[in-house]
Amino acid sequence: MSIHQSAQAATVPDARRLRAILIAVSTALMAVIASVSGLNVAQTHLAVEWGASQTTVLWIINVYTLALAALLLPLGAIGDRLGRRPMLIAGLVVFGAAGVVSGLAPSAAVMIGARVAAGVGAAMIMPITLAVITSTFPEEERGRAIGVWTGVAGGGGILGMFLSALLVDVAHWRWLFVLPVALAVVALAMTARSVPDSRERSAHAFDTVGALLSAVAVIGLIFVLQEGPERGWTDPVTLVGLVAGLAAAVAFVAWELRRRDASLLDVRLFRERGLAGGSITLLVVFGVQAGVAVVLFPFFQAVLGWSGLVSTVAMLPMAGTMMAASGLAPRLAATIGARATMAAGVALAGLGLVLMALLVSVDGGYPPVLAGLLAMGVGMGLSMTPSTEAITGSLPRAEQGVASALNDVTRELGTALGVAVLGALLANGYRGAIDGRLDGVPAGAAGIAREGVANAVEVAAATGGHARALIDAAQQAFVEGWRQSMWIGAAVMGVLLVYVALRGPGSTSRGSIRPPWRR
């Protein structure tokens, strides 16, 4: 998008107001992130409340992510044009209202509609929160502010899941929506009081075709990653989604190359190390984080026998170290460079996977898991902040809504990809390991046990004298599948480490220096 005139204020807010701005956008971001994972802890309650099928329950959970991811790029670009503060306020109002409707929903259909609306509101909020930071904070303060933002984005999901699990245990699943609505109200009040407006005037019309193609591409690809494990990768619906997503992605790139300076997202910028390196790093890191969560919760619940709330508490050390390391990363990057900081983070995250692959066992309990979680939390925190800076610094300040949206889309795609891939690896490893341990178990129970460790534990009581042996077999098989998925995750992180070391970003531009083809 070629900028004709900027309406951004020339003055820089003082330190006190900058702090208020950071708190406002972080609170808004926390509301969005908490809503991504919060309903996962209430799946059984939703099914019982409305007699809903598992497919309907998954749609209630996943449709929010679909709407959010699909609209990030278009709404980020619209926010740049219409004003970031008005877009943030409107998004918080839509998001809060949708949360209220969700909490009072009388049926699954109303809930799905409310979750779509919440996803739209979240897509108005999420890219603007980061764009406000990059367009408002002076360069010397920007890195630390982005570190706070990435800490909330990375650890906020786990914290939100913990609070959601607590509310479900002590109250009712409908109280899950109190937290995001309350956060949205607080963020709305702080935004109205503290966040300045900034907008950009463009000499070009809005790229409507690019916006539609990007939405179709993201919906298609995330739909496949969410539905593939459930429906099967060769199911016609899955294949149609894959073809539609890939075709739209190819068409989007071709269209944006044709639009050049009038594009929604100038894909030529991916030639730069900053944008490419930051995007790839976030894609992989968030994929591994999400995939590890898929592995850990069944281990805590079906192997260690913990409740959902205790299982979520066990994840908090990773969230805490991730948020702390995100705040430390800008200072470390200023000392040793962004590339070295990212490489150190990727190496530590990979070490965490190796530790869990080597040390975790049925009888080992939580300490071996904790060692891996702490290493992963520090590593992810160190790698996420410079990666985010590399992405936002690769686009001019006038396009920070688009830059922030690209950052967010990358995270969402990485999360969906990690859940699908590591989840599939775990399932395949489990089935391969348990098949040789089911001798003597009744055929019906054996078939159920092959579906997963939780299923095996559930059906074990019906197998009489085989119950203890079946549970032991399922738990051992799960740990073998765990090790397989962790080793593959560690290998992926090793490849990423080599890439970052060779092709990672150097010094991060702030959008003030454009590549030759954009001058």
Short mmCIF file of C-alpha atoms in Angstrom, two decimals:
data_model
loop_
_atom_site.label_atom_id
_atom_site.label_comp_id
_atom_site.label_asym_id
_atom_site.label_seq_id
_atom_site.Cartn_x
_atom_site.Cartn_y
_atom_site.Cartn_z
CA MET A 1 0.00 0.00 0.00
CA SER A 2 1.65 3.23 -1.12
CA ILE A 3 1.09 6.00 1.38
CA HIS A 4 0.12 9.45 0.29
CA GLN A 5 -0.23 11.09 3.69
CA SER A 6 -0.01 10.01 7.32
CA ALA A 7 -2.46 11.29 9.91
CA GLN A 8 -0.35 10.00 12.80
CA ALA A 9 0.31 12.44 15.58
CA ALA A 10 3.78 13.93 15.55
CA THR A 11 4.23 13.98 19.30
CA VAL A 12 5.39 10.96 21.28
CA PRO A 13 3.40 10.19 24.47
CA ASP A 14 5.29 10.49 27.74
CA ALA A 15 6.42 7.45 29.74
CA ARG A 16 3.33 7.38 31.91
CA ARG A 17 0.98 7.37 28.96
CA LEU A 18 3.09 4.80 27.12
CA ARG A 19 2.71 2.51 30.11
CA ALA A 20 -1.06 3.03 30.08
CA ILE A 21 -1.17 2.28 26.34
CA LEU A 22 0.80 -0.92 26.83
CA ILE A 23 -1.49 -2.08 29.64
CA ALA A 24 -4.58 -1.31 27.53
CA VAL A 25 -3.46 -3.23 24.44
CA SER A 26 -2.08 -6.13 26.53
CA THR A 27 -5.41 -6.44 28.34
CA ALA A 28 -7.26 -6.46 25.01
CA LEU A 29 -4.88 -9.09 23.67
CA MET A 30 -5.33 -11.25 26.77
CA ALA A 31 -9.10 -11.22 26.24
CA VAL A 32 -8.64 -12.54 22.68
CA ILE A 33 -6.03 -15.16 23.59
CA ALA A 34 -7.97 -16.45 26.61
CA SER A 35 -10.98 -17.08 24.38
CA VAL A 36 -8.98 -19.25 21.99
CA SER A 37 -8.30 -21.98 24.56
CA GLY A 38 -10.91 -21.36 27.26
CA LEU A 39 -13.73 -23.54 25.89
CA ASN A 40 -11.45 -26.56 25.53
CA VAL A 41 -11.94 -27.30 29.23
CA ALA A 42 -15.73 -27.33 28.88
CA GLN A 43 -16.26 -29.73 25.96
CA THR A 44 -18.10 -32.33 28.05
CA HIS A 45 -20.31 -29.68 29.65
CA LEU A 46 -21.30 -28.26 26.26
CA ALA A 47 -22.22 -31.71 24.96
CA VAL A 48 -24.36 -32.46 28.02
CA GLU A 49 -26.05 -29.03 28.10
CA TRP A 50 -27.47 -29.26 24.58
CA GLY A 51 -27.11 -32.95 23.73
CA ALA A 52 -24.61 -31.85 21.11
CA SER A 53 -22.42 -34.22 19.11
CA GLN A 54 -18.65 -34.10 19.33
CA THR A 55 -18.58 -32.53 15.85
CA THR A 56 -20.88 -29.71 16.99
CA VAL A 57 -18.80 -29.13 20.10
CA LEU A 58 -15.62 -28.92 18.02
CA TRP A 59 -17.30 -26.42 15.71
CA ILE A 60 -18.23 -24.27 18.68
CA ILE A 61 -14.55 -24.21 19.66
CA ASN A 62 -12.94 -24.02 16.22
CA VAL A 63 -15.23 -21.54 14.46
CA TYR A 64 -13.82 -18.75 16.64
CA THR A 65 -10.29 -19.48 15.42
CA LEU A 66 -11.45 -19.76 11.81
CA ALA A 67 -13.17 -16.35 11.86
CA LEU A 68 -10.26 -14.76 13.70
CA ALA A 69 -7.56 -16.07 11.38
CA ALA A 70 -9.51 -15.43 8.15
CA LEU A 71 -10.13 -11.75 8.86
CA LEU A 72 -6.80 -10.72 10.42
CA LEU A 73 -5.17 -9.41 7.24
CA PRO A 74 -8.20 -7.55 5.82
CA LEU A 75 -9.18 -5.95 9.13
CA GLY A 76 -5.58 -5.10 9.97
CA ALA A 77 -5.34 -3.20 6.68
CA ILE A 78 -8.70 -1.50 7.24
CA GLY A 79 -7.51 -0.43 10.69
CA ASP A 80 -4.49 1.26 9.12
CA ARG A 81 -6.81 3.27 6.87
CA LEU A 82 -9.79 4.06 9.12
CA GLY A 83 -7.86 4.56 12.35
CA ARG A 84 -6.36 2.08 14.79
CA ARG A 85 -8.07 3.47 17.88
CA PRO A 86 -11.62 3.41 16.40
CA MET A 87 -11.00 -0.11 15.08
CA LEU A 88 -9.80 -1.28 18.49
CA ILE A 89 -12.79 0.27 20.26
CA ALA A 90 -15.24 -1.23 17.74
CA GLY A 91 -13.57 -4.62 18.05
CA LEU A 92 -13.79 -4.59 21.84
CA VAL A 93 -17.49 -3.70 21.69
CA VAL A 94 -18.25 -6.51 19.21
CA PHE A 95 -16.11 -8.98 21.14
CA GLY A 96 -17.65 -8.09 24.50
CA ALA A 97 -21.22 -8.25 23.20
CA ALA A 98 -20.54 -11.62 21.58
CA GLY A 99 -19.14 -12.88 24.87
CA VAL A 100 -22.32 -11.90 26.69
CA VAL A 101 -24.47 -13.69 24.10
CA SER A 102 -22.21 -16.76 24.35
CA GLY A 103 -22.61 -16.89 28.12
CA LEU A 104 -26.40 -16.74 27.81
CA ALA A 105 -26.76 -18.88 24.66
CA PRO A 106 -29.88 -21.11 24.81
CA SER A 107 -28.71 -23.49 22.08
CA ALA A 108 -25.66 -24.72 20.21
CA ALA A 109 -26.73 -22.80 17.09
CA VAL A 110 -26.83 -19.50 18.97
CA MET A 111 -23.47 -20.33 20.53
CA ILE A 112 -21.88 -20.96 17.14
CA GLY A 113 -23.22 -17.64 15.82
CA ALA A 114 -21.93 -15.81 18.88
CA ARG A 115 -18.52 -17.44 18.52
CA VAL A 116 -18.33 -16.30 14.89
CA ALA A 117 -19.09 -12.75 16.02
CA ALA A 118 -16.48 -13.04 18.77
CA GLY A 119 -13.94 -14.15 16.16
CA VAL A 120 -14.76 -11.10 14.02
CA GLY A 121 -14.29 -8.84 17.03
CA ALA A 122 -11.03 -10.60 17.90
CA ALA A 123 -9.76 -10.07 14.34
CA MET A 124 -10.44 -6.34 14.76
CA ILE A 125 -8.55 -6.31 18.07
CA MET A 126 -5.52 -8.54 17.71
CA PRO A 127 -3.56 -6.91 14.85
CA ILE A 128 -4.37 -3.43 16.13
CA THR A 129 -2.89 -4.12 19.58
CA LEU A 130 0.56 -4.72 18.09
CA ALA A 131 0.14 -1.99 15.46
CA VAL A 132 -0.57 0.54 18.21
CA ILE A 133 2.75 -0.39 19.84
CA THR A 134 4.82 -0.24 16.66
CA SER A 135 3.25 3.03 15.49
CA THR A 136 3.23 4.80 18.88
CA PHE A 137 6.28 3.75 20.89
CA PRO A 138 9.62 5.42 20.15
CA GLU A 139 12.29 3.11 18.78
CA GLU A 140 14.23 2.88 22.04
CA GLU A 141 11.11 1.69 23.90
CA ARG A 142 9.53 -0.41 21.17
CA GLY A 143 11.50 -3.60 21.75
CA ARG A 144 10.53 -3.85 25.40
CA ALA A 145 6.88 -3.16 24.60
CA ILE A 146 6.89 -5.85 21.89
CA GLY A 147 8.47 -8.20 24.44
CA VAL A 148 5.50 -7.66 26.76
CA TRP A 149 3.09 -8.18 23.85
CA THR A 150 4.74 -11.44 22.77
CA GLY A 151 4.80 -12.68 26.37
CA VAL A 152 1.06 -12.15 26.66
CA ALA A 153 0.46 -13.71 23.24
CA GLY A 154 2.59 -16.74 24.06
CA GLY A 155 1.70 -17.40 27.69
CA GLY A 156 -1.77 -15.89 27.76
CA GLY A 157 -3.41 -18.99 26.31
CA ILE A 158 -2.13 -21.20 29.14
CA LEU A 159 -3.08 -18.64 31.78
CA GLY A 160 -6.51 -18.29 30.20
CA MET A 161 -6.97 -22.05 30.19
CA PHE A 162 -6.02 -22.22 33.88
CA LEU A 163 -8.54 -19.55 34.85
CA SER A 164 -11.18 -21.20 32.66
CA ALA A 165 -10.58 -24.59 34.27
CA LEU A 166 -10.83 -22.96 37.69
CA LEU A 167 -14.16 -21.34 36.81
CA VAL A 168 -15.56 -24.62 35.47
CA ASP A 169 -14.51 -26.45 38.64
CA VAL A 170 -15.81 -23.92 41.16
CA ALA A 171 -18.79 -22.47 39.28
CA HIS A 172 -20.35 -23.28 35.89
CA TRP A 173 -19.11 -23.42 32.31
CA ARG A 174 -21.10 -20.29 31.42
CA TRP A 175 -18.84 -18.32 33.76
CA LEU A 176 -16.02 -18.94 31.28
CA PHE A 177 -17.15 -15.87 29.36
CA VAL A 178 -16.96 -13.58 32.38
CA LEU A 179 -13.16 -13.40 32.11
CA PRO A 180 -12.86 -12.28 28.43
CA VAL A 181 -15.85 -9.93 28.76
CA ALA A 182 -14.39 -8.33 31.89
CA LEU A 183 -11.01 -7.96 30.18
CA ALA A 184 -12.70 -6.41 27.14
CA VAL A 185 -14.56 -3.89 29.32
CA VAL A 186 -11.36 -2.89 31.13
CA ALA A 187 -9.47 -2.62 27.85
CA LEU A 188 -12.28 -0.54 26.32
CA ALA A 189 -12.19 1.97 29.19
CA MET A 190 -8.39 2.22 29.04
CA THR A 191 -8.36 2.51 25.24
CA ALA A 192 -10.89 5.35 25.29
CA ARG A 193 -8.78 7.20 27.84
CA SER A 194 -5.19 6.47 26.81
CA VAL A 195 -4.68 5.05 23.31
CA PRO A 196 -3.99 7.71 20.64
CA ASP A 197 -5.38 7.43 17.14
CA SER A 198 -3.20 6.85 14.10
CA ARG A 199 -4.24 6.23 10.55
CA GLU A 200 -2.80 6.32 7.04
CA ARG A 201 -4.24 7.80 3.87
CA SER A 202 -3.54 5.79 0.74
CA ALA A 203 -3.46 6.84 -2.87
CA HIS A 204 -4.80 3.41 -3.82
CA ALA A 205 -8.17 1.74 -3.38
CA PHE A 206 -8.48 -1.02 -0.81
CA ASP A 207 -7.40 -4.40 -2.19
CA THR A 208 -10.77 -6.16 -1.94
CA VAL A 209 -9.79 -9.09 -4.16
CA GLY A 210 -6.64 -9.71 -2.13
CA ALA A 211 -8.64 -9.55 1.08
CA LEU A 212 -11.15 -12.14 -0.16
CA LEU A 213 -8.44 -14.46 -1.48
CA SER A 214 -6.49 -14.26 1.78
CA ALA A 215 -9.62 -15.10 3.77
CA VAL A 216 -10.43 -18.14 1.60
CA ALA A 217 -6.83 -19.35 1.76
CA VAL A 218 -6.63 -19.10 5.53
CA ILE A 219 -10.07 -20.66 6.10
CA GLY A 220 -9.28 -23.54 3.75
CA LEU A 221 -5.88 -24.36 5.25
CA ILE A 222 -6.88 -24.05 8.89
CA PHE A 223 -10.11 -25.98 8.24
CA VAL A 224 -8.05 -28.86 6.82
CA LEU A 225 -5.68 -28.85 9.79
CA GLN A 226 -8.57 -28.81 12.27
CA GLU A 227 -10.85 -31.30 10.51
CA GLY A 228 -8.29 -33.64 8.95
CA PRO A 229 -7.54 -35.61 12.14
CA GLU A 230 -11.28 -35.96 12.87
CA ARG A 231 -12.66 -36.67 9.39
CA GLY A 232 -9.58 -38.34 7.91
CA TRP A 233 -7.05 -36.82 5.54
CA THR A 234 -8.61 -38.48 2.47
CA ASP A 235 -12.19 -37.49 3.31
CA PRO A 236 -13.79 -35.55 0.41
CA VAL A 237 -14.57 -32.56 2.63
CA THR A 238 -10.95 -32.43 3.80
CA LEU A 239 -9.65 -32.66 0.25
CA VAL A 240 -12.00 -29.93 -0.97
CA GLY A 241 -10.81 -27.65 1.82
CA LEU A 242 -7.18 -28.39 0.96
CA VAL A 243 -7.65 -27.68 -2.74
CA ALA A 244 -9.60 -24.49 -2.05
CA GLY A 245 -7.04 -23.25 0.45
CA LEU A 246 -4.02 -23.95 -1.73
CA ALA A 247 -5.68 -22.55 -4.87
CA ALA A 248 -6.65 -19.35 -3.04
CA ALA A 249 -3.13 -19.02 -1.60
CA VAL A 250 -1.55 -19.31 -5.07
CA ALA A 251 -4.08 -16.87 -6.51
CA PHE A 252 -3.40 -14.45 -3.63
CA VAL A 253 0.34 -14.42 -4.32
CA ALA A 254 -0.22 -13.93 -8.07
CA TRP A 255 -2.72 -11.12 -7.48
CA GLU A 256 -0.52 -9.32 -4.95
CA LEU A 257 2.46 -9.46 -7.33
CA ARG A 258 0.26 -7.88 -9.97
CA ARG A 259 -1.00 -5.13 -7.61
CA ARG A 260 2.56 -4.33 -6.42
CA ASP A 261 2.46 -1.09 -4.37
CA ALA A 262 -1.35 -1.18 -4.20
CA SER A 263 -1.42 -4.68 -2.71
CA LEU A 264 -2.90 -5.77 0.60
CA LEU A 265 0.43 -7.45 1.42
CA ASP A 266 3.49 -6.93 -0.77
CA VAL A 267 4.70 -10.53 -1.02
CA ARG A 268 7.98 -9.33 -2.53
CA LEU A 269 9.01 -8.37 0.99
CA PHE A 270 9.45 -12.06 1.80
CA ARG A 271 12.75 -11.77 -0.07
CA GLU A 272 14.02 -9.96 3.01
CA ARG A 273 15.58 -12.06 5.75
CA GLY A 274 13.63 -10.28 8.47
CA LEU A 275 10.15 -11.06 7.21
CA ALA A 276 10.93 -14.57 6.00
CA GLY A 277 13.02 -15.55 9.03
CA GLY A 278 10.61 -14.09 11.57
CA SER A 279 7.59 -15.72 9.94
CA ILE A 280 9.15 -19.17 9.65
CA THR A 281 10.42 -19.04 13.23
CA LEU A 282 7.03 -18.08 14.64
CA LEU A 283 5.27 -20.71 12.52
CA VAL A 284 7.49 -23.49 13.87
CA VAL A 285 7.73 -22.28 17.47
CA PHE A 286 3.98 -21.84 17.90
CA GLY A 287 3.39 -25.15 16.15
CA VAL A 288 5.68 -26.96 18.58
CA GLN A 289 4.12 -25.20 21.59
CA ALA A 290 0.59 -26.18 20.53
CA GLY A 291 1.63 -29.71 19.67
CA VAL A 292 3.33 -30.20 23.03
CA ALA A 293 0.13 -29.11 24.78
CA VAL A 294 -1.78 -31.79 22.84
CA VAL A 295 0.70 -34.38 24.11
CA LEU A 296 0.91 -33.15 27.69
CA PHE A 297 -2.74 -33.00 28.72
CA PRO A 298 -3.49 -36.69 28.03
CA PHE A 299 -0.28 -37.58 29.88
CA PHE A 300 -1.26 -35.58 32.93
CA GLN A 301 -4.84 -36.85 32.98
CA ALA A 302 -4.67 -40.45 31.71
CA VAL A 303 -1.16 -41.41 32.87
CA LEU A 304 -0.68 -39.37 36.04
CA GLY A 305 -4.42 -39.32 36.86
CA TRP A 306 -4.69 -35.57 37.40
CA SER A 307 -7.78 -33.40 37.00
CA GLY A 308 -8.12 -30.84 34.23
CA LEU A 309 -7.39 -28.01 36.64
CA VAL A 310 -4.25 -29.61 38.08
CA SER A 311 -3.09 -30.47 34.55
CA THR A 312 -3.43 -26.83 33.55
CA VAL A 313 -1.52 -25.71 36.66
CA ALA A 314 1.29 -28.05 35.60
CA MET A 315 1.63 -26.05 32.36
CA LEU A 316 2.00 -22.70 34.12
CA PRO A 317 5.81 -22.93 34.58
CA MET A 318 6.22 -22.88 30.80
CA ALA A 319 3.90 -19.87 30.51
CA GLY A 320 5.75 -18.03 33.30
CA THR A 321 9.23 -18.61 31.91
CA MET A 322 8.00 -17.77 28.41
CA MET A 323 6.62 -14.42 29.52
CA ALA A 324 9.75 -13.61 31.54
CA ALA A 325 12.08 -14.53 28.67
CA SER A 326 9.99 -12.45 26.23
CA GLY A 327 10.71 -9.41 28.40
CA LEU A 328 14.42 -10.25 28.56
CA ALA A 329 14.79 -10.90 24.82
CA PRO A 330 15.01 -7.23 23.66
CA ARG A 331 17.93 -6.52 25.99
CA LEU A 332 19.69 -9.69 24.94
CA ALA A 333 19.10 -8.89 21.26
CA ALA A 334 20.59 -5.43 21.79
CA THR A 335 23.71 -7.08 23.24
CA ILE A 336 24.32 -10.10 20.99
CA GLY A 337 22.00 -9.39 18.05
CA ALA A 338 18.55 -10.56 16.98
CA ARG A 339 19.80 -13.57 15.04
CA ALA A 340 21.89 -14.91 17.94
CA THR A 341 19.00 -14.38 20.35
CA MET A 342 16.59 -16.23 18.08
CA ALA A 343 19.11 -19.05 17.60
CA ALA A 344 19.63 -19.38 21.36
CA GLY A 345 15.88 -19.51 21.88
CA VAL A 346 15.34 -22.16 19.20
CA ALA A 347 18.20 -24.23 20.64
CA LEU A 348 16.73 -24.09 24.16
CA ALA A 349 13.25 -24.99 22.91
CA GLY A 350 14.73 -27.95 21.05
CA LEU A 351 16.61 -28.97 24.20
CA GLY A 352 13.29 -28.98 26.07
CA LEU A 353 11.86 -31.45 23.53
CA VAL A 354 14.95 -33.66 23.81
CA LEU A 355 14.70 -33.68 27.62
CA MET A 356 11.09 -34.78 27.46
CA ALA A 357 11.87 -37.46 24.88
CA LEU A 358 14.70 -38.84 27.04
CA LEU A 359 13.39 -38.48 30.58
CA VAL A 360 9.60 -38.88 30.56
CA SER A 361 8.27 -42.25 31.70
CA VAL A 362 5.12 -43.72 33.20
CA ASP A 363 6.69 -43.92 36.66
CA GLY A 364 8.80 -40.76 36.50
CA GLY A 365 5.96 -38.38 37.33
CA TYR A 366 6.13 -34.64 36.80
CA PRO A 367 9.81 -33.62 37.45
CA PRO A 368 11.13 -34.89 34.07
CA VAL A 369 8.32 -33.01 32.33
CA LEU A 370 9.05 -29.84 34.29
CA ALA A 371 12.68 -29.77 33.14
CA GLY A 372 11.56 -29.84 29.50
CA LEU A 373 8.81 -27.27 30.06
CA LEU A 374 11.20 -24.77 31.65
CA ALA A 375 13.73 -25.08 28.81
CA MET A 376 10.96 -24.73 26.22
CA GLY A 377 9.45 -21.70 27.97
CA VAL A 378 12.74 -19.81 28.05
CA GLY A 379 13.57 -20.80 24.48
CA MET A 380 10.22 -19.77 23.06
CA GLY A 381 10.27 -16.45 24.90
CA LEU A 382 13.72 -15.62 23.55
CA SER A 383 12.80 -16.53 19.97
CA MET A 384 9.33 -14.98 19.74
CA THR A 385 10.15 -11.34 20.54
CA PRO A 386 12.92 -10.80 17.93
CA SER A 387 10.84 -12.76 15.40
CA THR A 388 7.89 -10.44 15.95
CA GLU A 389 10.16 -7.39 15.70
CA ALA A 390 11.63 -8.75 12.47
CA ILE A 391 8.16 -9.05 10.93
CA THR A 392 6.85 -5.66 12.02
CA GLY A 393 10.16 -4.01 11.17
CA SER A 394 10.04 -5.31 7.59
CA LEU A 395 6.95 -3.29 6.67
CA PRO A 396 6.69 0.51 6.77
CA ARG A 397 5.04 2.13 9.75
CA ALA A 398 2.02 3.02 7.64
CA GLU A 399 1.30 -0.70 7.16
CA GLN A 400 1.71 -1.84 10.74
CA GLY A 401 -1.84 -3.19 10.89
CA VAL A 402 -0.99 -5.51 8.00
CA ALA A 403 2.39 -6.40 9.56
CA SER A 404 0.74 -7.22 12.86
CA ALA A 405 -1.97 -9.24 11.13
CA LEU A 406 0.66 -11.24 9.23
CA ASN A 407 2.38 -11.95 12.54
CA ASP A 408 -0.94 -13.16 14.00
CA VAL A 409 -1.89 -15.27 10.97
CA THR A 410 1.50 -16.97 11.16
CA ARG A 411 0.88 -17.84 14.81
CA GLU A 412 -2.59 -19.22 14.10
CA LEU A 413 -1.39 -21.33 11.17
CA GLY A 414 1.53 -22.61 13.23
CA THR A 415 -0.77 -23.54 16.10
CA ALA A 416 -3.17 -25.45 13.83
CA LEU A 417 -0.27 -27.16 12.04
CA GLY A 418 1.42 -28.20 15.29
CA VAL A 419 -1.76 -29.66 16.76
CA ALA A 420 -2.47 -31.62 13.58
CA VAL A 421 1.06 -32.94 12.98
CA LEU A 422 2.24 -33.73 16.51
CA GLY A 423 -1.22 -35.00 17.42
CA ALA A 424 -1.17 -37.36 14.43
CA LEU A 425 2.37 -38.53 15.26
CA LEU A 426 1.35 -39.24 18.84
CA ALA A 427 -1.77 -41.14 17.76
CA ASN A 428 0.11 -43.24 15.21
CA GLY A 429 2.92 -43.98 17.65
CA TYR A 430 0.42 -44.97 20.33
CA ARG A 431 -1.49 -47.32 18.05
CA GLY A 432 1.70 -48.92 16.79
CA ALA A 433 2.94 -49.47 20.34
CA ILE A 434 -0.29 -50.80 21.87
CA ASP A 435 -1.14 -53.30 19.13
CA GLY A 436 1.37 -55.80 20.47
CA ARG A 437 0.17 -55.41 24.06
CA LEU A 438 -3.50 -56.38 23.68
CA ASP A 439 -3.23 -60.17 23.80
CA GLY A 440 -6.15 -61.62 25.73
CA VAL A 441 -8.11 -58.37 25.87
CA PRO A 442 -11.69 -58.75 24.48
CA ALA A 443 -11.90 -57.57 20.89
CA GLY A 444 -14.41 -54.80 21.58
CA ALA A 445 -12.39 -53.34 24.42
CA ALA A 446 -9.17 -53.68 22.41
CA GLY A 447 -10.70 -51.69 19.55
CA ILE A 448 -11.70 -48.90 21.92
CA ALA A 449 -8.27 -48.94 23.58
CA ARG A 450 -6.58 -48.39 20.20
CA GLU A 451 -8.40 -45.04 19.86
CA GLY A 452 -6.36 -43.39 22.64
CA VAL A 453 -5.02 -43.71 26.15
CA ALA A 454 -8.05 -42.00 27.70
CA ASN A 455 -10.34 -44.45 25.90
CA ALA A 456 -8.27 -47.36 27.19
CA VAL A 457 -8.46 -46.15 30.78
CA GLU A 458 -12.21 -45.64 30.43
CA VAL A 459 -12.92 -49.11 29.02
CA ALA A 460 -10.49 -51.00 31.26
CA ALA A 461 -13.07 -51.61 34.02
CA ALA A 462 -15.17 -53.64 31.57
CA THR A 463 -12.35 -56.11 30.86
CA GLY A 464 -12.38 -57.83 34.26
CA GLY A 465 -9.00 -59.33 35.12
CA HIS A 466 -7.35 -57.59 32.18
CA ALA A 467 -8.06 -54.09 33.55
CA ARG A 468 -4.71 -53.41 35.19
CA ALA A 469 -2.74 -54.91 32.32
CA LEU A 470 -4.72 -52.87 29.77
CA ILE A 471 -4.13 -49.61 31.64
CA ASP A 472 -0.40 -50.35 31.97
CA ALA A 473 -0.18 -51.24 28.29
CA ALA A 474 -1.99 -48.06 27.23
CA GLN A 475 0.17 -45.85 29.43
CA GLN A 476 3.40 -47.42 28.18
CA ALA A 477 2.21 -47.14 24.58
CA PHE A 478 1.33 -43.50 25.11
CA VAL A 479 4.82 -42.73 26.43
CA GLU A 480 6.34 -44.46 23.38
CA GLY A 481 4.16 -42.34 21.09
CA TRP A 482 5.18 -39.30 23.16
CA ARG A 483 8.87 -40.02 22.60
CA GLN A 484 8.37 -40.41 18.86
CA SER A 485 6.55 -37.09 18.53
CA MET A 486 9.09 -35.29 20.75
CA TRP A 487 12.05 -36.59 18.74
CA ILE A 488 10.46 -35.45 15.48
CA GLY A 489 9.68 -32.07 17.04
CA ALA A 490 13.31 -31.79 18.17
CA ALA A 491 14.47 -32.62 14.63
CA VAL A 492 12.27 -29.85 13.22
CA MET A 493 13.72 -27.42 15.75
CA GLY A 494 17.21 -28.52 14.70
CA VAL A 495 16.45 -27.68 11.08
CA LEU A 496 15.03 -24.33 12.18
CA LEU A 497 18.18 -23.63 14.21
CA VAL A 498 20.36 -24.15 11.13
CA TYR A 499 18.06 -21.89 9.09
CA VAL A 500 18.09 -19.11 11.68
CA ALA A 501 21.89 -19.33 12.04
CA LEU A 502 22.37 -19.02 8.28
CA ARG A 503 19.41 -16.91 7.15
CA GLY A 504 18.03 -15.26 10.27
CA PRO A 505 17.39 -11.51 10.39
CA GLY A 506 20.22 -9.09 11.00
CA SER A 507 19.45 -5.62 12.26
CA THR A 508 15.72 -4.96 12.27
CA SER A 509 14.52 -2.07 10.20
CA ARG A 510 11.58 -0.07 11.42
CA GLY A 511 9.88 0.40 8.11
CA SER A 512 11.71 3.67 7.48
CA ILE A 513 14.00 2.08 4.87
CA ARG A 514 12.24 0.38 2.03
CA PRO A 515 13.76 -2.10 -0.39
CA PRO A 516 14.64 -0.68 -3.83
CA TRP A 517 11.43 -1.86 -5.53
CA ARG A 518 9.30 0.14 -3.05
CA ARG A 519 11.07 3.50 -3.27
#
